[in-house]
Coordinates of C-alpha atoms in Angstrom, one line a residue:
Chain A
X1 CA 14.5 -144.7 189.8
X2 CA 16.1 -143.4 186.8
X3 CA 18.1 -140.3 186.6
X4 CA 16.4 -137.2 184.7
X5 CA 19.0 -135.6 182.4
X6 CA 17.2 -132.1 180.8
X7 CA 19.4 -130.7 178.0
X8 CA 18.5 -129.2 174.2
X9 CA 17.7 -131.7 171.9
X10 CA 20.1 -132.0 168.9
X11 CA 23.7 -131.1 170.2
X12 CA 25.8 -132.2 172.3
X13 CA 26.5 -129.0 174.2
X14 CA 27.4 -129.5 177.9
X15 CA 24.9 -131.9 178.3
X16 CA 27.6 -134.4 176.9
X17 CA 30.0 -134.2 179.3
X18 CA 27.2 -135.5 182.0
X19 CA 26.4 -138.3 179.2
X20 CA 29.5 -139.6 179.4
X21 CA 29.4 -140.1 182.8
X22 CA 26.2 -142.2 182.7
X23 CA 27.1 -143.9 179.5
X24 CA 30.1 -145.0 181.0
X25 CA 28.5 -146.3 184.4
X26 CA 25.8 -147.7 182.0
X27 CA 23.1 -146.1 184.8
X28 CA 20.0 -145.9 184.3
X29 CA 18.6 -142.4 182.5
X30 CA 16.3 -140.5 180.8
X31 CA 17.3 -138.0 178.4
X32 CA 14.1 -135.6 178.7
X33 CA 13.7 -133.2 176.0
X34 CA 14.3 -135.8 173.7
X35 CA 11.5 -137.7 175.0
X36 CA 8.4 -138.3 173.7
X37 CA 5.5 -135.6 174.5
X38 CA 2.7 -138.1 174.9
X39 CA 4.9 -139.3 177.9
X40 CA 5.1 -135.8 179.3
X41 CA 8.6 -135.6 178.1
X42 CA 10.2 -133.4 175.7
X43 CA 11.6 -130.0 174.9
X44 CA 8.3 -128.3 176.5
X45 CA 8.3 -130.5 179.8
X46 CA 11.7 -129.3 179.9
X47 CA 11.0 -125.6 179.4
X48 CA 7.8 -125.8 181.8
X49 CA 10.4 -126.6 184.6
X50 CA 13.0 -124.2 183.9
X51 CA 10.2 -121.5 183.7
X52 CA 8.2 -123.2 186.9
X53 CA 7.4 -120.6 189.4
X54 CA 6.6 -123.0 191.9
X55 CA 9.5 -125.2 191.9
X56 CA 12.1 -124.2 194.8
X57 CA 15.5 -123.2 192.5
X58 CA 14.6 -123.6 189.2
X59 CA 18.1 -124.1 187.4
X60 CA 19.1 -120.4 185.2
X61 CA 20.0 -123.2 182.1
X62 CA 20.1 -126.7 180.8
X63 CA 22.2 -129.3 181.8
X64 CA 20.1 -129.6 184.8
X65 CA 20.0 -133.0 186.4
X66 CA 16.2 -134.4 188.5
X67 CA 17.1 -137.2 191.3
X68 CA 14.3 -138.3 193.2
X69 CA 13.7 -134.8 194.7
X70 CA 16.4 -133.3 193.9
X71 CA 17.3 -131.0 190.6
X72 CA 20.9 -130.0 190.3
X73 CA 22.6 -127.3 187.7
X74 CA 25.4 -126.8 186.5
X75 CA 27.4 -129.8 184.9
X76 CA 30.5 -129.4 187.1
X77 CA 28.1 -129.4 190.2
X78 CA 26.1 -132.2 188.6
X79 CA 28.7 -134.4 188.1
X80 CA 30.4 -133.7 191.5
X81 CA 26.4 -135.4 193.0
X82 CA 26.7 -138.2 190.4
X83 CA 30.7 -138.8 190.4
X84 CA 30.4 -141.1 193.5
X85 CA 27.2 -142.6 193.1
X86 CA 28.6 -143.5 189.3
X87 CA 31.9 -145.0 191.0
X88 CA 33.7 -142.2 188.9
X89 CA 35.1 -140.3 191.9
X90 CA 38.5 -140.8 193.7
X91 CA 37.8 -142.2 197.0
X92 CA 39.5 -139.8 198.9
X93 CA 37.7 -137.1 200.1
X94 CA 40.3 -134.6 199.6
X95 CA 40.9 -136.0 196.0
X96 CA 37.1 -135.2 194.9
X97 CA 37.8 -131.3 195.6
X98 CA 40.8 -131.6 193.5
X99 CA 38.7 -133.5 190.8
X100 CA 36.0 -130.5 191.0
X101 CA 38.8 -127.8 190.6
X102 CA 40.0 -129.7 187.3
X103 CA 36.5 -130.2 186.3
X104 CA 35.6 -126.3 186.8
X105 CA 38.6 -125.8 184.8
X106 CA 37.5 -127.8 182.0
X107 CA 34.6 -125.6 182.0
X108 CA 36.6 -122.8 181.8
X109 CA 38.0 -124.0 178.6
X110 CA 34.2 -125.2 177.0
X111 CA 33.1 -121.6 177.8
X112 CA 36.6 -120.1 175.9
X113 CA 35.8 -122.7 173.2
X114 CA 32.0 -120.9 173.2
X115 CA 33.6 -117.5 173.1
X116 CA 35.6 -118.3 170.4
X117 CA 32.3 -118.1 167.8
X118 CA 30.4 -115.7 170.1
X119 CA 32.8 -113.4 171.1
X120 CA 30.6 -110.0 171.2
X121 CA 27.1 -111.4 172.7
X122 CA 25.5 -114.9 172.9
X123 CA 22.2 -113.4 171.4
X124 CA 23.7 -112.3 168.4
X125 CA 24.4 -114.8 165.0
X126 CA 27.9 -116.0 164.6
X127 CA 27.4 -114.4 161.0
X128 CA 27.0 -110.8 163.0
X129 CA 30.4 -111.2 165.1
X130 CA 32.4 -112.8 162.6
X131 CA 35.5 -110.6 162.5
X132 CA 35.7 -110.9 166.2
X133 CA 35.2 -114.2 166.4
X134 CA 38.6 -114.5 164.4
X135 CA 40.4 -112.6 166.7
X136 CA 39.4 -114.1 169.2
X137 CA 39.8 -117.7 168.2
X138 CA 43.2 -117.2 167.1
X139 CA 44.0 -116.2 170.7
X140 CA 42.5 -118.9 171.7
X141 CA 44.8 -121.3 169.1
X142 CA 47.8 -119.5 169.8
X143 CA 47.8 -118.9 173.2
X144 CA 45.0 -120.2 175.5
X145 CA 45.1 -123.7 173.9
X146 CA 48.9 -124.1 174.7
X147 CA 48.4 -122.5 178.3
X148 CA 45.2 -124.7 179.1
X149 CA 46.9 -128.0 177.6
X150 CA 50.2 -128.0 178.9
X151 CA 48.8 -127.2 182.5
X152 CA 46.3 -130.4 182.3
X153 CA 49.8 -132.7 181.0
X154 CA 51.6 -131.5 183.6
X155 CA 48.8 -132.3 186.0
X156 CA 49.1 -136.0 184.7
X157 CA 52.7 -135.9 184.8
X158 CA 52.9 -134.7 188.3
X159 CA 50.1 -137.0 189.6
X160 CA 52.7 -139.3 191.3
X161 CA 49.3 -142.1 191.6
X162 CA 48.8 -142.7 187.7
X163 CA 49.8 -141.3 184.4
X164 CA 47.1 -142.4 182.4
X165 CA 44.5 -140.5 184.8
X166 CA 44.5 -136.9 186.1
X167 CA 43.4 -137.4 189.3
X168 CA 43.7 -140.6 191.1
X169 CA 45.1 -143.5 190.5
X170 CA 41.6 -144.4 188.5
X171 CA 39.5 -143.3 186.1
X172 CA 37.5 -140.5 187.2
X173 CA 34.5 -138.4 185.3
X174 CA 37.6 -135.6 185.0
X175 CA 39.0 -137.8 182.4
X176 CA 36.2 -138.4 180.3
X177 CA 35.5 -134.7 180.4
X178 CA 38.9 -134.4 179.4
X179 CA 38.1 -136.9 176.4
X180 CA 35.1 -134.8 175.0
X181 CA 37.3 -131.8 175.5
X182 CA 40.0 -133.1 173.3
X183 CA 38.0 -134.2 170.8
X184 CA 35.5 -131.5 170.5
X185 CA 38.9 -129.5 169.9
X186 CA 39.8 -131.8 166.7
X187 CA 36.5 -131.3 165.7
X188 CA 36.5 -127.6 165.7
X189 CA 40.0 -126.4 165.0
X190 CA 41.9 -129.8 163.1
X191 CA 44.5 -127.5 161.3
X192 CA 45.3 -126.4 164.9
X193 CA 45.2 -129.7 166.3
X194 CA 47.2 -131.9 164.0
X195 CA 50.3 -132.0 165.9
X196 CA 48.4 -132.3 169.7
X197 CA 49.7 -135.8 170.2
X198 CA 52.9 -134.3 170.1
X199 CA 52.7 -131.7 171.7
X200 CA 50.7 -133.3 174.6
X201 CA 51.3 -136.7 174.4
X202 CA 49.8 -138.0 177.8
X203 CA 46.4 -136.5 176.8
X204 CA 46.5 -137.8 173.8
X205 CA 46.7 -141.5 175.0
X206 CA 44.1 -140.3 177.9
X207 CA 41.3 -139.3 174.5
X208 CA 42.4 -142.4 173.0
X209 CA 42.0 -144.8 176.2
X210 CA 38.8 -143.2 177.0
X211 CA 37.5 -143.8 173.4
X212 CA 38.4 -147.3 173.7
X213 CA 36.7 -148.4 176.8
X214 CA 33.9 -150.9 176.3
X215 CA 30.9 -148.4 177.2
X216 CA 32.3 -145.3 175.8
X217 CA 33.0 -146.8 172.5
X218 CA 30.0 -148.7 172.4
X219 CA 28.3 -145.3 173.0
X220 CA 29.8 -143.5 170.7
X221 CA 28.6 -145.1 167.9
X222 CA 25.0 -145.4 169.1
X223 CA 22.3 -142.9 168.0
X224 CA 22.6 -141.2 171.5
X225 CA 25.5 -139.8 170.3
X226 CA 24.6 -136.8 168.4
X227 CA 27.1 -135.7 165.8
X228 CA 29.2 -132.0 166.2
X229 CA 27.1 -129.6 164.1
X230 CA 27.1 -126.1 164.1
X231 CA 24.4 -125.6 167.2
X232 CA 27.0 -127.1 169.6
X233 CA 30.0 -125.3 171.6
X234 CA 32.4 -127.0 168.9
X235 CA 31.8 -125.6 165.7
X236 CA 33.8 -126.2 162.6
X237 CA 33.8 -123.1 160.8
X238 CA 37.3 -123.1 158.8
X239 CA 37.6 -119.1 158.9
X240 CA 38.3 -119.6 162.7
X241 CA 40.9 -122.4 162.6
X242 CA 44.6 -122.3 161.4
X243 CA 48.0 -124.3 162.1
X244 CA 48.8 -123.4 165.8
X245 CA 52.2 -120.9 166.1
Chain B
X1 CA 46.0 -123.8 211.6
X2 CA 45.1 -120.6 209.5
X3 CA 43.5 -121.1 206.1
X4 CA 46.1 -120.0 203.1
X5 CA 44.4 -117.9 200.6
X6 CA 46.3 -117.5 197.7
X7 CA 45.3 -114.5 195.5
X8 CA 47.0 -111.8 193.5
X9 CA 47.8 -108.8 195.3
X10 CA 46.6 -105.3 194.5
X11 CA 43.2 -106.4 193.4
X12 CA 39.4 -107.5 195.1
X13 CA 39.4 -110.2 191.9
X14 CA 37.6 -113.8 192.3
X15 CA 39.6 -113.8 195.5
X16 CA 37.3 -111.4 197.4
X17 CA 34.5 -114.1 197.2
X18 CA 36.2 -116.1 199.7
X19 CA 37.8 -113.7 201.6
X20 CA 34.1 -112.6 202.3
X21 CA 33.1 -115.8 203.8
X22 CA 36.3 -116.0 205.7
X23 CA 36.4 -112.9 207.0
X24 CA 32.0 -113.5 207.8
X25 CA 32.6 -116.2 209.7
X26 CA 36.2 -114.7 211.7
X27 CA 37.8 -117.3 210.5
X28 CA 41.7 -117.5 210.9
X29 CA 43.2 -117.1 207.3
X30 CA 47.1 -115.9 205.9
X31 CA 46.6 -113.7 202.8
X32 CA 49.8 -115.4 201.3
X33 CA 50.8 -112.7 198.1
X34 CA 50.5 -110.1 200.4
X35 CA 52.6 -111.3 203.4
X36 CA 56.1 -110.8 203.7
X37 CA 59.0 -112.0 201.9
X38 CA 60.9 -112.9 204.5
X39 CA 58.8 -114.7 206.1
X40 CA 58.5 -116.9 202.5
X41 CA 55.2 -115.2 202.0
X42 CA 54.7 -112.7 199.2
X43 CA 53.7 -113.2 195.5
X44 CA 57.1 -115.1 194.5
X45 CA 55.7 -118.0 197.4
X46 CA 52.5 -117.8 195.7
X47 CA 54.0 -118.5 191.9
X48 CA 56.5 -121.0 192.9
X49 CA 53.5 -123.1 194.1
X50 CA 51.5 -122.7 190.6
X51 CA 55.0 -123.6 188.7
X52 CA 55.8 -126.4 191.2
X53 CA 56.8 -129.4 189.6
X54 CA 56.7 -131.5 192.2
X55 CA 53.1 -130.6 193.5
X56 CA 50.4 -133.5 192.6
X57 CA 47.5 -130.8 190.4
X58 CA 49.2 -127.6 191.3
X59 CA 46.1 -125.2 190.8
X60 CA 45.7 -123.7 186.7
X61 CA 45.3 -120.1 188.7
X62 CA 44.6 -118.4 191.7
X63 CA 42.4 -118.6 194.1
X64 CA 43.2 -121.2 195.6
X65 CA 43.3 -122.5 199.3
X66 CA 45.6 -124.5 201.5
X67 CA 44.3 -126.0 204.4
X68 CA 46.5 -128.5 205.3
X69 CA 47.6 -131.1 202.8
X70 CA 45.0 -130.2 200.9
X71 CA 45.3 -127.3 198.0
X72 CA 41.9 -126.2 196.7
X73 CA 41.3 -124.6 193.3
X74 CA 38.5 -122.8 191.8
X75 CA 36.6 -120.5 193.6
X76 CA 33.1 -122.2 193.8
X77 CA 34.8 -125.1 194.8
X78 CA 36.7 -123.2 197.5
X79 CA 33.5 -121.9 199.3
X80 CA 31.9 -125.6 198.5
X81 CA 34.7 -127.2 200.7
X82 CA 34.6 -124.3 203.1
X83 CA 30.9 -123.5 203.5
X84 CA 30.3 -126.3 206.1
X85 CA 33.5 -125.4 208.0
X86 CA 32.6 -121.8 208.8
X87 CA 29.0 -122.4 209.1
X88 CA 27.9 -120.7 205.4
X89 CA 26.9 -123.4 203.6
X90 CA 23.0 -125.1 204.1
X91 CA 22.3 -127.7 206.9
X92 CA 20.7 -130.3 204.3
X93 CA 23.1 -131.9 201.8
X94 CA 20.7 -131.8 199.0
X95 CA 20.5 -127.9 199.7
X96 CA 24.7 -128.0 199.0
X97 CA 24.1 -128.9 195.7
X98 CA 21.7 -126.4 195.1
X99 CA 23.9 -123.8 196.6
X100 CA 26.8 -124.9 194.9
X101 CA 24.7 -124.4 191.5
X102 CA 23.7 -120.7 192.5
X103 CA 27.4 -120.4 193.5
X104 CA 28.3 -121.3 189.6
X105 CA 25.7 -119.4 188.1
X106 CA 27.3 -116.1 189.8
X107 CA 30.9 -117.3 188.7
X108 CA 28.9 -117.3 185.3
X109 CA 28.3 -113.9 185.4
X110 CA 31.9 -113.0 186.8
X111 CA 33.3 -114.0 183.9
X112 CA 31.3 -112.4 181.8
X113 CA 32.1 -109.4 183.5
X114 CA 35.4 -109.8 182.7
X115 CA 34.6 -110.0 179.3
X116 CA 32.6 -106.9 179.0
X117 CA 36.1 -105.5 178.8
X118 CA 38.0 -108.3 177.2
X119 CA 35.8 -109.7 174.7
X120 CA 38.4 -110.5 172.5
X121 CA 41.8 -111.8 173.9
X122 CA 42.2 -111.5 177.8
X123 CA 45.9 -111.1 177.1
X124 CA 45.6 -107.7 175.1
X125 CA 44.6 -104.2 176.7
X126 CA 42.1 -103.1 176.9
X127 CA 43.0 -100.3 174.9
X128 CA 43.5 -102.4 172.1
X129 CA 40.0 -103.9 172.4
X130 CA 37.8 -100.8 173.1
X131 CA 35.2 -100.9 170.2
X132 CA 34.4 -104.9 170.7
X133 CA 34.1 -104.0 174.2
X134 CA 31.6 -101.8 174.2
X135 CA 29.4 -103.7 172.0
X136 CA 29.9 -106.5 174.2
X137 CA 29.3 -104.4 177.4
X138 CA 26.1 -102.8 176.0
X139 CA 24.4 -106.7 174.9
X140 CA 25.3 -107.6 178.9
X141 CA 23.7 -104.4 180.4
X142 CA 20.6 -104.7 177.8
X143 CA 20.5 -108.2 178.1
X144 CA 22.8 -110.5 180.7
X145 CA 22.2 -108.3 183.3
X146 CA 18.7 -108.6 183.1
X147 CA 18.2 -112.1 182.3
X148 CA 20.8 -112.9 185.3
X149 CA 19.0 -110.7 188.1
X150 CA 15.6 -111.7 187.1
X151 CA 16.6 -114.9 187.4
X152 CA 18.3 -114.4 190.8
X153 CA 15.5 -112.5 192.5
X154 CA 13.1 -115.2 191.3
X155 CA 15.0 -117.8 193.0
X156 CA 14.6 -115.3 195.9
X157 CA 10.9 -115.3 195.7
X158 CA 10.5 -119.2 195.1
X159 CA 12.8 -119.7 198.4
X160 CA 9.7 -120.8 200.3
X161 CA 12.0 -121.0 203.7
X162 CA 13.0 -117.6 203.4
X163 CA 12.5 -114.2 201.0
X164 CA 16.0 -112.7 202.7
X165 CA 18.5 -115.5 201.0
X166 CA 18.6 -117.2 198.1
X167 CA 19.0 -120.8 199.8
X168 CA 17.8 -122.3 202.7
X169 CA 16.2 -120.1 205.8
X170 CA 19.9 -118.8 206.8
X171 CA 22.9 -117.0 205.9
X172 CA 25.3 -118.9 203.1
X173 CA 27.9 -118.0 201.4
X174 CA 25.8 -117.8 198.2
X175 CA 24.2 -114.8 199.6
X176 CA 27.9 -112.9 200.2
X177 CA 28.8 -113.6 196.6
X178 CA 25.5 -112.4 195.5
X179 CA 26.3 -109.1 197.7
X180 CA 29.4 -108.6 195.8
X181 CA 28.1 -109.3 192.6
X182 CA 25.8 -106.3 193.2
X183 CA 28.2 -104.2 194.4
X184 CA 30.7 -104.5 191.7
X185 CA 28.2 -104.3 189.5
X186 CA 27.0 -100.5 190.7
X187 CA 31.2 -100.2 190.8
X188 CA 31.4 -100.7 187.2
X189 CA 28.1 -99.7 185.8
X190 CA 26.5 -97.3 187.4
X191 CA 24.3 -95.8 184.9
X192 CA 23.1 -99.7 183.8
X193 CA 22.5 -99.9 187.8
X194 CA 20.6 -96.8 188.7
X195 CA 17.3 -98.3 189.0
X196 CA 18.5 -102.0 190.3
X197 CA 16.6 -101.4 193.9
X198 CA 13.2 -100.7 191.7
X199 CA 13.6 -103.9 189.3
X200 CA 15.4 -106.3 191.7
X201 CA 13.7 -105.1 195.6
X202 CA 14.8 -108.6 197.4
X203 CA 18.4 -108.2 195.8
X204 CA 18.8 -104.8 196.6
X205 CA 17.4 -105.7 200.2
X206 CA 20.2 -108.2 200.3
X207 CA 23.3 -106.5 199.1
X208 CA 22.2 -103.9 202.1
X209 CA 21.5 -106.8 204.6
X210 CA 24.8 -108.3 204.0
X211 CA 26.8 -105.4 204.0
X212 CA 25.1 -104.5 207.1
X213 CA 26.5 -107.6 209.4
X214 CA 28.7 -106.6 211.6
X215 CA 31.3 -108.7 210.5
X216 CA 30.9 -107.8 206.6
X217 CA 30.7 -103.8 207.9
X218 CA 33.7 -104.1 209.8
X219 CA 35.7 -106.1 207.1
X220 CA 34.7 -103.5 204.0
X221 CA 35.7 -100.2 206.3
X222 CA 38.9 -101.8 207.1
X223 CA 42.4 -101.7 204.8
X224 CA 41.8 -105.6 204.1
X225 CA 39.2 -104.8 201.6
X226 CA 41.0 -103.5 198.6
X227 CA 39.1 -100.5 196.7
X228 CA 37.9 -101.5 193.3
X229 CA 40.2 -100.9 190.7
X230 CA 40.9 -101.1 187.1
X231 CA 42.8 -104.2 187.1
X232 CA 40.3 -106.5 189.0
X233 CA 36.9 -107.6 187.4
X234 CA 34.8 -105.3 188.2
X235 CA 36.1 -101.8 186.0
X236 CA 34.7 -98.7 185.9
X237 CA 35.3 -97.6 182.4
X238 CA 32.5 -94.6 181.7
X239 CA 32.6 -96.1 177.8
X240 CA 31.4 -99.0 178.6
X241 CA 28.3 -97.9 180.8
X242 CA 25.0 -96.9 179.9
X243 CA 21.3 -96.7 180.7
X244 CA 19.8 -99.7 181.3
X245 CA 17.4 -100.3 178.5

């Protein structure tokens, strides 16, 4: 049976970090809201089962994930179900807790990315929290960029298994998360990426391996890959970006 | 062996999320930044493991766990690994998952917490960020807080197994990090929280349930729970407070 993916149509939000995951296992999936509603799919299926007041958990948000009878939240906690069954797990036991904690991590960083446009509430425009929103992204260049980035080389440098993966002597989900992260952060601040490679150099060839492989690249120029736009967690707005210090 | 909890000293933090379930289920655990020096505990033993460059993924921040070989990062993930272990987590290994994505919806809300009074760089003062704070801290009590709880005590209510948890028929580990989400929530807000037991009856019923266990009662009357404070997450800054809406 297929997998169920439910995420907002027309960005690539967190959803994409689960998509990666499948596209690169090449599983079987169906993307829900973006479905058709004569088939019962779409946005509204997807909002009927968020807002369900029979269903046992309903998830708070989207990415939520239906197997058979199961519906997992949370894209960390989704892809710590699907990481095994995908073959994008270490085998080690002890090594998938260690994938999680970089994974949660990572989501650390997507919600500081997030931040950087909505720094003041999540309900209010970006237009209404503009000044903040510089402040705060220029933290975020200047310092939480640099602190986040050199902690994830020096995870790849110290991982005495591999350094082309950060966990493992394989690749893992955690390093296509880590691909999406990177390049969502070109996307949204390039003045303050240009000189990432660098500065970073073993991530750099991590985004560029991961772009490379077969499925990934083959996805990434399908139509299921939406483009950045300004709905996503990435936004380009040039106000917020500038050369990193 | 004991369980190594490494945490910074002096404050509740993310760290009191595990030490609930450890202390819950008497389990045997070393408090490592606030042991002794000469006994190669304290916080120096605690930093020279996060700037260790010889451990495979040293941990981006505290908490973390030893236990064993194995170093666990991330809180979520920490009560994930230990939930089975101490008997908190849900019999049924699809219930883990579901767990596991309460467990992230709560760290959700922590951090948002923490941004109610650091919306705008988490490395200035708080002094230097007042006026974005309390616009910040007034959108999550008018409109986080609510759209969190109701949220949570609906999960509550669809539990079929059980209206006292929000997971499975028994105790988890979900329900002490809901109890101390409440209670650092009427910590740090307790004009926004005055009326919490009328909106949110099955939440309020289990913040008193939990703190009622003889093993939680014991724990918060004795000197290893650390009073709330201005430097953990949870701040009572009168400012920032107000009437629910």
């Amino acid at each position: 049976m297929s997998y169920e993916l439910y995420y907002w149509d027309g960005l690539q939000g967190r959803g994409e970090f689960v998509r990666l995951a499948l596209e690169e296992a090449r599983a079987d999936y169906i993307e829900v809201a973006r479905g058709n509603e004569a088939q019962g799919l779409g946005t509204g299926a997807m909002l009927a089962l968020l807002n369900s007041k029979r269903e046992a958990c309903p998830p708070f948000a989207p990415p939520f994930l239906r197997d058979g009878n199961l519906l997992i939240s949370q894209t960390a906690n989704i892809l710590f179900y699907l990481g095994p069954k995908l073959g994008l797990a270490p085998a080690d036991e002890g090594l998938r807790y260690v994938a999680n904690g970089l994974q949660l991590t990572i989501a650390d960083v997507v919600t500081e990315v997030h931040d950087t446009h909505h720094p003041l509430a999540s309900g209010l425009y970006y237009e209404d929290q503009k000044d903040a929103a510089k402040i705060r992204a220029h933290d975020f260049i200047d310092n939480r960029i640099p602190k986040f980035m050199h902690y994830f080389e020096r995870v790849i440098t110290q991982n005495y298994q591999s350094d082309a993966h950060l966990v493992g002597d394989k690749l893992t989900y955690v390093d296509l998360s880590m691909f999406q992260l990177i390049d969502g952060l070109h996307y949204a601040f390039p003045r303050a990426t240009r000189h990432f490679g660098e500065h970073y150099p073993l991530l750099a060839a991590l985004h560029d391996a991961v772009a490379a492989r077969p499925n990934i690249a083959a996805y990434l120029t399908s139509e299921r890959r939406l483009a950045y736009n300004e709905s996503g967690i990435f936004r380009h707005y040039p106000e917020l970006d500038k050369a990193a210090r």
